[in-house]
Coordinates of C-alpha atoms in Angstrom, one line a residue:
Chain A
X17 CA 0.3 33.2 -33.5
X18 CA -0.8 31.1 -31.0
X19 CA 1.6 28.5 -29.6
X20 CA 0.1 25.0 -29.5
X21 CA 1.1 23.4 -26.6
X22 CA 0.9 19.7 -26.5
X23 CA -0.7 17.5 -24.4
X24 CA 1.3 15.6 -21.9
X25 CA -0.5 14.1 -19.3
X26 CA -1.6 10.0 -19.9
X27 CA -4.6 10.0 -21.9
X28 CA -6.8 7.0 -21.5
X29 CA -6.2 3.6 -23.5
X30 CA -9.4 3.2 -24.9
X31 CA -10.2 -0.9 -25.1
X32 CA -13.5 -3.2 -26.6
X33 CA -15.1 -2.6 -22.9
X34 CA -14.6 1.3 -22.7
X35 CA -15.1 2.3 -25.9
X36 CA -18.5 3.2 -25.4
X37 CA -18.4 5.1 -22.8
X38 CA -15.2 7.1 -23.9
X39 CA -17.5 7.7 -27.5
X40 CA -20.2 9.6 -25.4
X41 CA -17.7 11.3 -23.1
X42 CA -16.3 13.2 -27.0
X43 CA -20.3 14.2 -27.1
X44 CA -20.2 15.4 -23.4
X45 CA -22.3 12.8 -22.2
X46 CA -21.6 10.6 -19.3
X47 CA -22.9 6.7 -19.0
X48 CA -22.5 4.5 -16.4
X49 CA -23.8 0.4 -16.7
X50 CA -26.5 -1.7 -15.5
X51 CA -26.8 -5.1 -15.6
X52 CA -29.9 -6.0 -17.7
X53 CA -30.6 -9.1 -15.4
X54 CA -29.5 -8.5 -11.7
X55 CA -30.3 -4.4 -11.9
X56 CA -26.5 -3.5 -10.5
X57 CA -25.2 -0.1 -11.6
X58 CA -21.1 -0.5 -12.1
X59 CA -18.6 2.2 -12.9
X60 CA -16.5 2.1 -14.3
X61 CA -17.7 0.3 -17.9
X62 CA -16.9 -3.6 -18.0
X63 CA -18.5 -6.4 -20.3
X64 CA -19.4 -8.6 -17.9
X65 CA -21.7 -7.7 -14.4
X66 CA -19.4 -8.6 -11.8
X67 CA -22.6 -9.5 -9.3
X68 CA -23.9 -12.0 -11.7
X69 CA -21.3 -12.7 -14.5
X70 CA -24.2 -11.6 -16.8
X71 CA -22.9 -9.9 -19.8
X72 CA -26.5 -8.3 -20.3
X73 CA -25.7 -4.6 -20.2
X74 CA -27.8 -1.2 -20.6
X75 CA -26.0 2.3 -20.2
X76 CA -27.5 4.9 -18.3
X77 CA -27.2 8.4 -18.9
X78 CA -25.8 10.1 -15.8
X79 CA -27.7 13.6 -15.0
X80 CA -24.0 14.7 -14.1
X81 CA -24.8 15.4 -10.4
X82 CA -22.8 14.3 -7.5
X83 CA -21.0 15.1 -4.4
X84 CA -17.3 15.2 -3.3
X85 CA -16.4 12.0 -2.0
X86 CA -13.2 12.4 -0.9
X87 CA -10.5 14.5 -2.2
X88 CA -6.8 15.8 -2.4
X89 CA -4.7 18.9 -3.2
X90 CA -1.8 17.4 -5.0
X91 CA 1.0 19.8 -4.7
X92 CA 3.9 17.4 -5.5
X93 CA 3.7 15.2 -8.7
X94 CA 6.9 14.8 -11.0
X95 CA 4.7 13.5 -14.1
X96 CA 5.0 15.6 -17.1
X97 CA 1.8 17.3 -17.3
X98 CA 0.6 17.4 -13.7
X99 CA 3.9 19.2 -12.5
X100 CA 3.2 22.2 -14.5
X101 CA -0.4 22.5 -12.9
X102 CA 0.2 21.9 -9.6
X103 CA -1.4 22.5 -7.3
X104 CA -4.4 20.2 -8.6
X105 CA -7.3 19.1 -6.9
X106 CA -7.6 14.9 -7.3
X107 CA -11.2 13.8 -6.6
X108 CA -14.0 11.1 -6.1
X109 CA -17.3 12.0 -6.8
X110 CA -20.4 10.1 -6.2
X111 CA -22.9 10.6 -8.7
X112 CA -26.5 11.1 -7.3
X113 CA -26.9 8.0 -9.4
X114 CA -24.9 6.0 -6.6
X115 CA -21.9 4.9 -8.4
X116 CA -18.0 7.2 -7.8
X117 CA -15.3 8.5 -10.1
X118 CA -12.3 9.5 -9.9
X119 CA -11.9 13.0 -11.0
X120 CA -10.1 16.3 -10.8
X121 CA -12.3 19.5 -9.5
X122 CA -12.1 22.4 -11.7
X123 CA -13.5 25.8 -11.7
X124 CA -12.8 26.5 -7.9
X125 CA -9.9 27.6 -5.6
X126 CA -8.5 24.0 -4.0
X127 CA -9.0 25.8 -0.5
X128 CA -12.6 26.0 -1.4
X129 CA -13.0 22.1 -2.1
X130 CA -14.6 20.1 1.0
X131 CA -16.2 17.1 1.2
X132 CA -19.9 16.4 0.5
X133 CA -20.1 19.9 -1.6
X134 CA -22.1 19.8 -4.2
X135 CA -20.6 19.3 -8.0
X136 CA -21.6 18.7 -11.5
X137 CA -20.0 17.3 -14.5
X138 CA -17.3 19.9 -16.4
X139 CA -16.6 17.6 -20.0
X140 CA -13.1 19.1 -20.9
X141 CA -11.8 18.5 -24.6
X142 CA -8.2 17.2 -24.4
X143 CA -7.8 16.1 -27.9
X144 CA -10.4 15.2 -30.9
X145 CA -11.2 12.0 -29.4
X146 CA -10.7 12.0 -25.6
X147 CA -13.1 14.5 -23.3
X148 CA -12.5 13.7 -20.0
X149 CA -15.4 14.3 -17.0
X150 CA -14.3 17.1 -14.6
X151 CA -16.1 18.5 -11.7
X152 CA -17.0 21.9 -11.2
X153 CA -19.2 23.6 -8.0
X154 CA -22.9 23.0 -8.8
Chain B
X199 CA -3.8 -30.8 8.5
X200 CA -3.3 -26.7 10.0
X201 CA 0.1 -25.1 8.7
X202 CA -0.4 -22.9 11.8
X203 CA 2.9 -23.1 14.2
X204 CA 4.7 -26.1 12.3
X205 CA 6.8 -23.9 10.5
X206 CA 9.0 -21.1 11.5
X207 CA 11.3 -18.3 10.3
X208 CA 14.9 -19.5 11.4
X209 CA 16.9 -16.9 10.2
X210 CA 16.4 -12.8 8.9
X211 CA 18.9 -10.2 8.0
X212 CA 17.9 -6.5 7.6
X213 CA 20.7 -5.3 5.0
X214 CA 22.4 -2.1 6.8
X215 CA 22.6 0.2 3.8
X216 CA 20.1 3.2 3.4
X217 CA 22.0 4.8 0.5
X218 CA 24.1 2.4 -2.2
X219 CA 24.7 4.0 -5.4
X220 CA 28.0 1.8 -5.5
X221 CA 26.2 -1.5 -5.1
X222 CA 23.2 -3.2 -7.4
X223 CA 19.5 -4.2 -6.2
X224 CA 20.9 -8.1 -7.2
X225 CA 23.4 -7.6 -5.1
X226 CA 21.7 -6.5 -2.4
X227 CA 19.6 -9.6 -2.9
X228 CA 22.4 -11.7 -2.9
X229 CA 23.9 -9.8 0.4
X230 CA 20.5 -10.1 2.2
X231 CA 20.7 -14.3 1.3
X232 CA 24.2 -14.3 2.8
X233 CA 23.6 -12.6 5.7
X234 CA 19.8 -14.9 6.7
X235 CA 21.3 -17.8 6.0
X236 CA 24.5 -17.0 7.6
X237 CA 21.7 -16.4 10.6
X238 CA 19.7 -19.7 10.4
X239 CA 23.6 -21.7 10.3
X240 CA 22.5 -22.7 6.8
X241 CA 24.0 -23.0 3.7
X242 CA 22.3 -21.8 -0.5
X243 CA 22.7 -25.1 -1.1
X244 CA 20.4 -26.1 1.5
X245 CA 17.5 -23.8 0.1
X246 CA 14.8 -25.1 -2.6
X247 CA 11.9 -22.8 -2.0
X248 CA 12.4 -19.7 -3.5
X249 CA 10.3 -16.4 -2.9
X250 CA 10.6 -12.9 -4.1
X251 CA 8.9 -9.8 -6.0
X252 CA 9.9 -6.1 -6.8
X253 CA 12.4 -7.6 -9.5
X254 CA 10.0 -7.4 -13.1
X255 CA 7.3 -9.8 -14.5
X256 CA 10.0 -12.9 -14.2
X257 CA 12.7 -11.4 -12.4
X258 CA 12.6 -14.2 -10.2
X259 CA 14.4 -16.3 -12.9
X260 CA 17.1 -13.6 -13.7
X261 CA 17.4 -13.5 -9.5
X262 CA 17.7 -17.6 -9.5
X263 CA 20.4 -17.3 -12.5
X264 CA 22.3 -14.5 -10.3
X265 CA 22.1 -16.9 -7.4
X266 CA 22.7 -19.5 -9.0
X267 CA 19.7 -21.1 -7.5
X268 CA 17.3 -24.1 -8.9
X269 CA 14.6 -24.5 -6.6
X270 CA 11.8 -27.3 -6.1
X271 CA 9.2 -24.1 -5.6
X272 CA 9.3 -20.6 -6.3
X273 CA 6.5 -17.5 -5.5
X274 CA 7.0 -14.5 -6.8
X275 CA 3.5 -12.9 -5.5
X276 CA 3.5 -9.1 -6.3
X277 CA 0.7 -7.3 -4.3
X278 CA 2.8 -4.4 -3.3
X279 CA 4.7 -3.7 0.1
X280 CA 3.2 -6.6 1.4
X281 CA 4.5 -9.2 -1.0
X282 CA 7.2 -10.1 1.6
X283 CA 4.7 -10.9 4.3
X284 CA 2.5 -12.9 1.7
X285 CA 5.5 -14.6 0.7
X286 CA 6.1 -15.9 4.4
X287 CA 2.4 -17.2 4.5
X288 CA 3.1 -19.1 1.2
X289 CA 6.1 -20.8 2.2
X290 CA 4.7 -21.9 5.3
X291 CA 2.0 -23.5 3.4
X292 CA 4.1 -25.0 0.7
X293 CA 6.9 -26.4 3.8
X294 CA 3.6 -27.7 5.7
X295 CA 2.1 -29.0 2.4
X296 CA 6.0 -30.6 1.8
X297 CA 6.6 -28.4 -1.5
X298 CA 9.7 -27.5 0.0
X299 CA 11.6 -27.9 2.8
X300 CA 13.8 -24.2 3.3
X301 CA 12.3 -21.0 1.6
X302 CA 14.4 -18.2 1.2
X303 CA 12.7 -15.0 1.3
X304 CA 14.9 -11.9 -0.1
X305 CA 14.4 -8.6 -1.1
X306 CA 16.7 -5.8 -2.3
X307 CA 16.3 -2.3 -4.0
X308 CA 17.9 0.8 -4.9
X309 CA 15.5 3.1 -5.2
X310 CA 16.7 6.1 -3.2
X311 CA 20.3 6.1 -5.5
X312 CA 18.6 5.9 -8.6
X313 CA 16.1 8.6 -7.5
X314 CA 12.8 6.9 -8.3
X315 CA 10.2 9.0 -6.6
X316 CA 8.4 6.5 -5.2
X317 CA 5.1 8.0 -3.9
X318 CA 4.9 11.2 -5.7
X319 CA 5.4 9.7 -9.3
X320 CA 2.3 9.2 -11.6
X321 CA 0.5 6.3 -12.5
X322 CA 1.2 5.0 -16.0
X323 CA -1.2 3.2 -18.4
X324 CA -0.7 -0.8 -17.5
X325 CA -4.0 -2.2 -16.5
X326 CA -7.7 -1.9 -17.6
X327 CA -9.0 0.0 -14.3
X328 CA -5.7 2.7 -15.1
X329 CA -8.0 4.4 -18.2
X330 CA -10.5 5.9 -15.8
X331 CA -7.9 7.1 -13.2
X332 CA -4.8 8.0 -14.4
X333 CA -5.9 10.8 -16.8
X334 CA -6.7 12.7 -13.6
X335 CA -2.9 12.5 -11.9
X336 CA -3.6 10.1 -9.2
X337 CA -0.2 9.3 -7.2
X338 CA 0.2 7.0 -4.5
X339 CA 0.4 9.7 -2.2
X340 CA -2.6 11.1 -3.1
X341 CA -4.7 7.8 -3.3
X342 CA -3.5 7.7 0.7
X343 CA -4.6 11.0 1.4
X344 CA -7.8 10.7 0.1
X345 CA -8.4 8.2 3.0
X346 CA -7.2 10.5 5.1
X347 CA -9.3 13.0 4.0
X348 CA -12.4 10.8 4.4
X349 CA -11.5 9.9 7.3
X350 CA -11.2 13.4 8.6
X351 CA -14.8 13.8 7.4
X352 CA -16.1 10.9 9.2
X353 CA -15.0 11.4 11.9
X354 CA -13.0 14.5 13.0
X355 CA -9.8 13.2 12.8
X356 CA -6.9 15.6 13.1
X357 CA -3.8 16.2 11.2
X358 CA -2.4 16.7 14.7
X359 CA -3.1 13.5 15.5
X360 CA -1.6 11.5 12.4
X361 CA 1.3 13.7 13.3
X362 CA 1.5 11.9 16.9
X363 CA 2.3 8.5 14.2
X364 CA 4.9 10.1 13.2
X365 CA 6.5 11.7 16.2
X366 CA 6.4 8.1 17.8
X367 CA 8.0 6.2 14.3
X368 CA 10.9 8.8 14.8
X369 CA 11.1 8.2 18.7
X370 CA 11.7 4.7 18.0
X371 CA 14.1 4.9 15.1
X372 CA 15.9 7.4 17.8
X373 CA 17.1 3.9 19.0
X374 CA 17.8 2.1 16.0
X375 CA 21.4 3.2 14.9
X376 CA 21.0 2.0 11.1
X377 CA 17.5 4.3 10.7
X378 CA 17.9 6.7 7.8
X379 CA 16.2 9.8 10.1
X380 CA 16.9 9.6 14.0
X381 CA 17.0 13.0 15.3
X382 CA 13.5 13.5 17.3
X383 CA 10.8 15.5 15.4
X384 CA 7.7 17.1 17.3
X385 CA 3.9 17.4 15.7
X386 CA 4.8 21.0 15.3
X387 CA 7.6 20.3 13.1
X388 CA 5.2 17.5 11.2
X389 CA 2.4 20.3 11.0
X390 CA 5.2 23.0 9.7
X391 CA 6.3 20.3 7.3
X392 CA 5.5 21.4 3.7
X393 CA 2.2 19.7 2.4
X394 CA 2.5 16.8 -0.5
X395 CA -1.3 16.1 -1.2
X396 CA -3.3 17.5 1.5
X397 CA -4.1 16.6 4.1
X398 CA -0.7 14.8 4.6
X399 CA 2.1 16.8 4.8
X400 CA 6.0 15.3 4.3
X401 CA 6.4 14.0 7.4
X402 CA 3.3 11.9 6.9
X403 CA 5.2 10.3 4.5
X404 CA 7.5 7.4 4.6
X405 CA 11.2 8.0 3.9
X406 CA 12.6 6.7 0.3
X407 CA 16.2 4.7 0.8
X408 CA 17.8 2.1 -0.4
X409 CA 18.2 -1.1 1.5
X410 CA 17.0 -4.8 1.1
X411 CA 16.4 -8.0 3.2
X412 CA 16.3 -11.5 3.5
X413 CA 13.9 -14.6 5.6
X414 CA 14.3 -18.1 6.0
X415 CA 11.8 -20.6 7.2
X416 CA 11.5 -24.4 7.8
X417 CA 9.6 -26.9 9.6
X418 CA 9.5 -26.3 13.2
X419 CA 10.5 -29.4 13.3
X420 CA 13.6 -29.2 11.9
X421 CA 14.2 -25.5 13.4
X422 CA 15.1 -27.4 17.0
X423 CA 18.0 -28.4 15.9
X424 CA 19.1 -24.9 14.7
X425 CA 21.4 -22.3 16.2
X426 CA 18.7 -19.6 16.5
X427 CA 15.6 -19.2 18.9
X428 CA 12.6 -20.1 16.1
X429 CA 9.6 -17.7 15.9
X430 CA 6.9 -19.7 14.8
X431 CA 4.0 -18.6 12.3
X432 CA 0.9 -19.0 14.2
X433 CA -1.6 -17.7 11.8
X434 CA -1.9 -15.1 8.6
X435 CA -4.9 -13.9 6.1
X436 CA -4.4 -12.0 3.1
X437 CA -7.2 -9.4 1.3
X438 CA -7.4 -7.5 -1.4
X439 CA -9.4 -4.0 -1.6
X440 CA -10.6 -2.1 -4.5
X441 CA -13.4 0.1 -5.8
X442 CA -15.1 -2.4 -7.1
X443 CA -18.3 -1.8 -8.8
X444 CA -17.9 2.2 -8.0
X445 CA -19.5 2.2 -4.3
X446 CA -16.9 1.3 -2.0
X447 CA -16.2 2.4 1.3
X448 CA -12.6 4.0 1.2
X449 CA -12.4 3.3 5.0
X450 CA -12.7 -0.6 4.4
X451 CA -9.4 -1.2 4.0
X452 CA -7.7 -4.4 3.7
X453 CA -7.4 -5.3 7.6
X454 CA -10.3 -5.7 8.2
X455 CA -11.0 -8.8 6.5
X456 CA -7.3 -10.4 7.0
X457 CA -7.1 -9.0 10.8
X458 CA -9.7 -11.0 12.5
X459 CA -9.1 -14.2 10.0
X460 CA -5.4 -14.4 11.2
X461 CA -6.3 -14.0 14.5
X462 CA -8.7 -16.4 14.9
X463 CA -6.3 -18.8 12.7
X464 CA -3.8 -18.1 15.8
X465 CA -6.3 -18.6 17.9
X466 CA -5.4 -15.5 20.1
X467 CA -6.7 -12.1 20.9
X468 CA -5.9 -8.8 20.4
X469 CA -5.3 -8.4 24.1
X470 CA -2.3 -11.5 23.4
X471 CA -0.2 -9.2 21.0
X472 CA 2.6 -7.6 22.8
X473 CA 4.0 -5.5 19.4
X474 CA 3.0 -4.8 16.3
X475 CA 4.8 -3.9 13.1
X476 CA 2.1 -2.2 10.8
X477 CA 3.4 -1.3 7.3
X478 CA 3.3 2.7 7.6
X479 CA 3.9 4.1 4.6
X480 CA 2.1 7.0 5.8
X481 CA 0.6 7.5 9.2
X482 CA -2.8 7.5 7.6
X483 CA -1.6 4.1 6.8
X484 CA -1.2 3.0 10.9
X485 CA -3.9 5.0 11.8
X486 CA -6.3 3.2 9.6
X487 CA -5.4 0.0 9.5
X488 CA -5.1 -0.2 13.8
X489 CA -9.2 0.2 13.3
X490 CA -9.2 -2.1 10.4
X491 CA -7.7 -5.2 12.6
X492 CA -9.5 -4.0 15.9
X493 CA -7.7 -2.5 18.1
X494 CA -9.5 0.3 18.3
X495 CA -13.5 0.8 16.9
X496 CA -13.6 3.0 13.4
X497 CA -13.0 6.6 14.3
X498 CA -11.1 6.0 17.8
X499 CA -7.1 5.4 15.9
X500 CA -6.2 9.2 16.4
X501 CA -7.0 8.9 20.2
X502 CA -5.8 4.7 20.4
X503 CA -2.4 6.7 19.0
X504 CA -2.4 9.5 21.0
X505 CA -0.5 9.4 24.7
X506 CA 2.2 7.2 23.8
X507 CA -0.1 3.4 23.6
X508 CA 1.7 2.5 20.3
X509 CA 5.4 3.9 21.5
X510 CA 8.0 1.8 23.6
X511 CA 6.9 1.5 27.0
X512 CA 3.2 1.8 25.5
X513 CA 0.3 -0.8 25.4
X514 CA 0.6 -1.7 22.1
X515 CA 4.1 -0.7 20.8
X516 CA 4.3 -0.4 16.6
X517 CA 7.2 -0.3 14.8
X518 CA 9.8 -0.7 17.3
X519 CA 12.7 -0.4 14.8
X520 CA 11.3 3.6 13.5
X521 CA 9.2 2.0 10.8
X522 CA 8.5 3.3 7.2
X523 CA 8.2 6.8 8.4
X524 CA 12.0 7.2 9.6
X525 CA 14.4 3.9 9.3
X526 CA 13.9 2.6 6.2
X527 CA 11.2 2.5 2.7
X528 CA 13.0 1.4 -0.7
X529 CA 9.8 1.0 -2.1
X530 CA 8.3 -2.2 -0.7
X531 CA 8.8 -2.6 3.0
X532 CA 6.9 -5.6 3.8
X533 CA 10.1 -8.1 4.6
X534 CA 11.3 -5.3 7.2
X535 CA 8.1 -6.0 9.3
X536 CA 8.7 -9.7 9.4
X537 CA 12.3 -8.8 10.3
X538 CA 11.7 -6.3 13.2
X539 CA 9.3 -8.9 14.8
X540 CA 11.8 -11.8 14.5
X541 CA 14.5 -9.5 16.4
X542 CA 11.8 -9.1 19.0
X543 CA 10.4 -12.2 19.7
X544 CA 14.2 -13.5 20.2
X545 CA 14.7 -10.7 22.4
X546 CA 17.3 -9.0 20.4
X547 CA 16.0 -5.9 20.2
X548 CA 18.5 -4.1 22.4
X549 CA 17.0 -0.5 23.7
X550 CA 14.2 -0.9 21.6
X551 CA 13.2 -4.8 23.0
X552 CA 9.6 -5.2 24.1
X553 CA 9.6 -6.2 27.7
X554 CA 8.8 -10.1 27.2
X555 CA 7.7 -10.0 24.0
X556 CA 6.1 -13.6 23.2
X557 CA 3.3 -12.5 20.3
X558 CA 3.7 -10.6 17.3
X559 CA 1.4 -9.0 14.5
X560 CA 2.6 -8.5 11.5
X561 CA 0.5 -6.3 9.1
X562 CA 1.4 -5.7 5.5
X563 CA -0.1 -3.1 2.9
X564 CA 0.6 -3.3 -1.0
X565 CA -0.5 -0.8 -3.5
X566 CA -2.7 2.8 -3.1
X567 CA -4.9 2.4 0.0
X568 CA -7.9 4.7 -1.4
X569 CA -8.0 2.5 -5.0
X570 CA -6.3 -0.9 -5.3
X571 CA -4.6 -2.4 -1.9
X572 CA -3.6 -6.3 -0.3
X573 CA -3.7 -6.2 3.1
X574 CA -1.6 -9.3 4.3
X575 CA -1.9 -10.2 8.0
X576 CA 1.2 -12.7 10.1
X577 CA 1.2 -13.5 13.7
X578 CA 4.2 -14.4 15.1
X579 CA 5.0 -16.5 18.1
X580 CA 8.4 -17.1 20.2
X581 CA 9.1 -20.7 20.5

């Protein structure tokens, strides 16, 4: 029989301003925010524009394209969860959209990573409720 | 009305210890008090400004009921490492603005005893911003070497060169006989170091000890009639960094906004500094924040640190007492900075005194440098 194995790294606290965008991220879609009335993209999700304190808010599907930003191969991190994976890669991406995340790459050797490659959104299930948005080589 | 040079930091106590699994952090708050006071030829009882952070959301009050103190004004800013620096820019303001007439700044921690991994422990779930990065296993660490990394990408900057930060920190604390780390390193042995989020390796990072401190200031004023040489604060800025709205630029950091402003508040130029103690939590941490206030132009800190310009004997000594890197980190450095300054601007900095030093800049850094930092910039002026 397979063992389950629980999950032990911090899973998000979903609150009245993320909820949204944590909802779409369990159906694999990622959304970023606009403001309705100045046009600003934001990320991550907030209630209120922080360029124009409107609370006038549209979401935008993200196509899931982006680049590598910045990154870092973590090979020391005493968290339960992370220390049993190491080494992991730690991320920010920048969507083609504009706005970054952070992120961990998947899917790729972390000598392989560099800066300004090319990536694309990797939804990984981590419970029933939370998918989180990795980053794989496009 | 300026606050700028009419009040002063009159006495400062760096607490010896590096390792106390015997001794409390209160206590080494309470030790550090003794010993600044004991330095400005005060007494507690003359003290009604109280300042202090790293103790919990109001651990100042459990630190006034262990000192017994009951203050007129109290600060307990908590921006990071560079709390204690705020906290000097604060009480200057409130002992210009009369709030207070004596501020006593202290500091005290046992995080190297109690084996708190400072920089290489996760981030937990406290604030909103934390939902959309922790899940990923950010760690302080890692949020520094990201700038590094991006910094390598901009601009070609070498591991071999960071390493140079290093080597120098370790030079210096060579000549301070209470550093935790003295024997001399090379890059070699920074580069054969093992890596702890690439591209910094261990040596890139700051030591973790135990250890504590303590400031106090006054009016300039009434500093001339005290026992001790007064180093007067001549101007400070604080900033705060972030990623905002999602676009920021991870090489803004904090400096650059508080450098020029408390420079300008001084009302001197980067060519008047004779030293400067730069929180260096990791030599990314020097490197980029030496651009940030404008000593060098954006992409030039790996040469401005190259060739021994920020050693003893140098153009621009940092860190004269073996910084972050090698004396001394129990998790927030900031008041060590102020400390190290003060012992060279009264000339007591013994082999490792500055020729003449007359100016000072202090630069603090609290939180992760590639998500949420305060940058907290002090100049410093002998009397």
């Amino acid at each position: 029989m397979a063992e389950t194995r629980p999950y032990k790294k911090p899973l998000p606290r979903v609150d009245e301003e993320s909820r949204g965008y944590w909802e779409a991220l369990a159906r694999h879609e990622l959304y970023f925010q606009r403001c309705r009335d100045c046009g600003t993209a934001r990320s991550y999700p907030r209630a209120v524009c922080p360029s124009c304190l409107s609370s006038a808010t549209e979401w935008v599907r993200a196509s899931g394209r982006g680049t590598v930003y910045t990154f870092t191969v973590t090979q020391q991190n005493q968290t339960a969860g992370f220390r049993d994976e190491l080494p992991y890669v730690l991320a920010m991406v920048e969507l083609e959209e504009g706005p970054r995340l952070v992120t961990n790459l998947v899917g790729c050797a972390p000598d392989d990573v560099r800066t300004g490659m090319p990536v694309e959104v990797a939804f990984e299930d981590v419970t029933g409720e939370i998918a989180l948005p990795k980053f794989r080589p496009a | 009305m300026s606050i700028w040079g009419t009040t002063a930091v009159v006495g400062a106590w760096e607490h010896p210890t590096r390792f106390a699994p015997h001794m409390t952090a209160f206590q080494i708050h309470a030790e550090s008090a003794r010993g600044a006071l004991a330095d400005a030829g005060l007494t507690i009882g003359d003290v009604d400004g109280f300042f202090t952070s790293g103790v919990g959301p109001i651990g100042l009050l459990s630190l006034c009921q262990h000192l017994d103190l009951r203050p007129d004004h109290v600060d307990s800013t908590s921006i990071g490492g560079s709390s204690f620096v705020s906290h000097c820019l604060h009480a200057a303001a409130a002992i210009a603005a009369g709030l207070c007439k004596v501020a006593l700044v202290t500091y005290g921690s046992t995080a190297a005893s109690e084996r708190f991994a400072v920089g290489t422990a996760g981030l937990v779930m406290g604030e909103p911003p934390d939902q959309f990065e922790a899940p990923f296993g950010p760690t302080i660490v890692g949020s520094y070497a990201m700038v590094a990394q991006r910094h390598m990408h901009e601009y070609g900057t070498t591991s071999a060169e960071l390493a140079e930060i290093a080597v120098t920190m370790r030079r210096h604390a060579g000549l301070n006989p209470h550093a935790k780390y003295r024997e001399p390193i090379t890059v070699e042995d920074v580069l054969a170091s093992r890596v702890i989020s690439s591209p910094l390796h261990l040596l890139d990072c700051c030591v973790i000890s135990d250890g504590g401190g303590a400031l106090v200031l006054t009016s300039a004023e009434r500093a001339r009639d005290l026992a001790r040489r007064a180093v007067l604060i001549l101007g400070g800025a604080e900033a705060v960094r972030h990623l905002g709205i999602g676009r920021h630029d991870l090489l803004d950091v904090a400096a650059r906004q508080s450098g020029p402003l408390a420079l300008a508040r001084a009302g001197v130029r980067h060519d008047d500094i004779d030293c400067c103690m730069i929180y260096d939590s990791y030599t990314i941490t020097v490197l980029a924040t030496l651009e940030a206030l404008g000593f060098c132009k954006p992409g030039e800190g790996g040469a401005f640190c190259a060739g021994g310009r920020i050693a003893l004997g140098g153009a621009l000594p940092v860190n004269t007492d073996g910084g972050g890197l090698s004396s001394n980190h129990p998790g927030m450095r900031g008041i060590f900075l102020v400390i190290e300054a003060v012992r060279q601007l009264r000339g007591e900095g013994g082999e490792a005194q500055v020729s003449d030093a007359k100016l000072a800049l202090v630069h603090g850094t609290g939180g992760m440098l590639g998500q949420r930092h305060s940058g907290v910039t002090m100049i410093l002026g002998r009397s």
